[in-house]
Amino acid sequence: MNAKTIAFTLMMGALGTALFAISYSLGQISTSIALDFSLIGALIAGFFGGPTIGFTSGLFVGILPGIMFGPLGTGGVMGLVGLPFGKALSGLTAGLIAKSLNLGQKPHSSLLAIPATLVAYVPESIFTYAYFIALLGPEIGTPIFFTVLVKALFEVSIMSVIMAALIGNTGFSNFIRAHFKGMSTKK
C-alpha cells in the first residue's frame, strides 16, 4: 500500500469510528445494544478500494465498538477482538463483491449496491453467531444473537440505501475512483 491508499484506509476507519460514536450516543437501546452505523466506512472502503482496503478499514472501524461493547460493555476482551474482525469481514466481502460484479463500473450499479451490501454482511453475521456461542454458550448466546441480528438487519438495510446513493452519485464515485486511478488496489 502506498501513502495515498493508507490515508484513504485510515480515513474510512475514522469515518466509521465517528459514525459509531454518533449513532452509539444517540441510539442506545440497552446497556449492551446500540445503533451502529460504523460499517459505512468499511463498506465504502471495500466497494471502492477493494477487499484488502475494505478488510483493513473494517479492522479500524471495529476498534471503538470493540472497546464500548467489549471491555467497557459486557463482552470483555473478546469484544475488543471480535468486533473489529467481524467488521473487517464485511469490508473484505464488500470488496470481493464489488470486484466480481464490477460494481460502479456499469449501469444500474446503485441498484446492485442494495443486495451487495446485504450480502456483504452475511460473513460478519455468521461470525457474530459463532462469537456469541463461543462466549456465552448456545442457551444464552443464541437469543442474544437473534436480538443483535434483528438490530443489525435494520441497520444494514439503511446502510444499503446509503451505499446505493453513494455508488449512484457520479460526483462521489468519480472523486473516490480518481483517488485510485493508476493504482492496482483491487487485488
C-alpha positions as a printed Julia matrix, in Angstrom:
187×3 Matrix{Float64}:
   0.0     0.0     0.0
   1.24    3.46   -0.84
   0.75    6.54    1.34
  -2.39    7.62   -0.52
  -4.03    4.23    0.0
  -3.02    4.12    3.66
  -4.52    7.6     4.14
  -7.78    6.51    2.48
  -7.91    3.36    4.6
  -7.39    5.35    7.79
  -9.93    7.99    6.72
 -12.58    5.31    6.2
 -11.67    3.88    9.61
 -12.05    7.36   11.11
 -15.37    7.86    9.3
 -16.68    4.58   10.68
 -15.46    5.47   14.16
 -17.17    8.88   14.02
 -20.4     7.3    12.75
 -20.26    4.78   15.59
 -19.71    7.5    18.2
 -22.7     9.48   16.91
 -25.05    6.53   16.48
 -23.97    4.95   19.79
 -24.62    8.11   21.77
 -27.95    8.81   20.06
 -29.2     5.25   19.59
 -28.62    3.48   22.91
 -31.2     0.67   23.11
 -29.85   -1.06   26.22
 -26.55   -1.42   28.08
 -25.11   -3.81   25.51
 -27.15   -2.9    22.41
 -26.98    0.38   20.49
 -27.39    1.51   16.92
 -24.15    1.25   14.99
 -23.62    2.74   11.54
 -19.83    2.42   11.64
 -19.87   -0.23    8.93
 -20.41    2.5     6.33
 -16.66    3.28    6.47
 -15.71   -0.35    5.8
 -18.33   -0.68    3.05
 -17.11    2.44    1.22
 -13.54    1.17    1.56
 -14.48   -2.29    0.27
 -16.75   -1.2    -2.57
 -14.37    1.48   -3.87
 -10.94    0.28   -2.72
 -11.23   -3.49   -2.91
 -11.04   -6.38   -0.45
  -7.71   -5.56    1.2
  -8.6    -1.95    1.87
 -12.1    -2.96    2.99
 -10.7    -5.54    5.42
  -8.1    -3.16    6.85
 -10.59   -0.3     7.22
 -13.02   -2.71    8.87
 -10.39   -3.53   11.49
 -10.02    0.17   12.31
 -13.78    0.74   12.19
 -14.31   -2.01   14.77
 -11.89   -0.73   17.42
 -14.22    1.76   19.17
 -17.26   -0.56   19.03
 -14.96   -3.32   20.31
 -13.97   -1.16   23.27
 -17.51    0.01   24.03
 -19.14   -3.44   23.75
 -16.05   -5.3    24.95
 -14.1    -4.1    27.99
 -16.47   -1.18   28.7
 -19.57   -3.28   27.95
 -20.4    -6.91   28.58
 -18.1    -8.61   26.05
 -14.78   -8.27   27.86
 -11.53   -8.58   25.95
 -13.22  -10.88   23.41
 -15.35   -7.93   22.28
 -12.23   -5.96   21.5
 -11.04   -8.8    19.29
 -14.37   -9.95   17.85
 -15.95   -6.7    16.72
 -13.03   -5.43   14.62
 -12.68   -8.83   12.96
 -16.42   -9.0    12.19
 -16.42   -5.54   10.61
 -13.27   -6.45    8.69
 -15.12   -9.45    7.24
 -17.85   -7.14    5.94
 -15.27   -4.8     4.36
 -13.47   -7.75    2.78
 -16.72   -9.21    1.43
 -17.83   -5.83    0.06
 -14.52   -5.61   -1.81
 -14.87   -9.11   -3.22
 -18.46   -8.45   -4.32
 -17.53   -5.12   -5.93
 -14.68   -6.76   -7.78
 -16.75   -9.7    -9.02
 -19.74   -7.55  -10.07
 -17.6    -4.69  -11.36
 -19.74   -2.54   -9.1
 -19.78    1.12  -10.01
 -18.44    0.48  -13.49
 -21.68   -0.49  -15.19
 -25.21    0.89  -15.43
 -27.54    0.29  -12.5
 -24.65   -0.33  -10.1
 -26.54    1.66   -7.5
 -29.38   -0.88   -7.63
 -26.87   -3.7    -7.21
 -25.42   -1.93   -4.18
 -28.5    -2.73   -2.09
 -28.28   -6.53   -2.3
 -24.46   -6.33   -2.38
 -24.47   -4.5     0.96
 -26.85   -7.03    2.49
 -24.75   -9.95    1.23
 -21.54   -8.26    2.44
 -22.92   -8.51    5.98
 -23.51  -12.29    5.82
 -19.97  -13.39    6.84
 -20.0   -10.95    9.75
 -23.36  -12.29   10.92
 -22.1   -15.88   10.79
 -19.01  -14.84   12.71
 -21.17  -12.97   15.24
 -23.26  -16.08   15.83
 -20.12  -18.18   16.41
 -18.75  -15.42   18.66
 -21.84  -15.39   20.91
 -21.98  -19.19   21.06
 -18.29  -19.4    21.99
 -18.56  -16.58   24.52
 -21.88  -17.42   26.17
 -22.88  -20.92   25.08
 -25.87  -21.79   22.91
 -28.55  -21.32   25.59
 -27.66  -17.68   26.24
 -25.77  -16.8    23.04
 -28.49  -17.77   20.57
 -31.24  -15.45   21.87
 -28.75  -12.6    22.24
 -27.52  -13.21   18.7
 -31.04  -13.03   17.28
 -31.67   -9.77   19.14
 -28.46   -8.34   17.7
 -29.27   -9.76   14.25
 -32.66   -8.02   14.09
 -31.0    -4.72   15.02
 -28.16   -5.33   12.55
 -30.51   -6.15    9.68
 -32.34   -2.88   10.33
 -29.02   -1.0    10.27
 -27.66   -2.83    7.21
 -30.91   -2.16    5.33
 -30.47    1.57    5.96
 -26.77    1.36    5.05
 -27.63   -0.46    1.79
 -29.73    2.51    0.69
 -26.92    4.89    1.67
 -24.4     2.79   -0.28
 -26.73    2.75   -3.31
 -26.91    6.55   -3.15
 -23.12    6.88   -2.85
 -22.35    4.42   -5.65
 -25.04    6.01   -7.83
 -23.72    9.52   -7.19
 -21.43   10.27  -10.12
 -19.56   13.07   -8.33
 -18.81   10.97   -5.26
 -17.89    7.88   -7.27
 -15.62    9.81   -9.63
 -13.94   11.55   -6.7
 -13.19    8.26   -4.91
 -12.21    6.41   -8.08
  -9.84    9.25   -9.07
  -8.02    8.55   -5.83
  -7.22    5.03   -7.04
  -6.61    5.83  -10.72
  -3.38    4.27  -11.87
  -3.06    2.12   -8.75
  -3.68   -1.6    -8.61
  -5.71   -1.75   -5.38
  -8.47   -4.23   -6.16
  -6.43   -7.34   -5.59
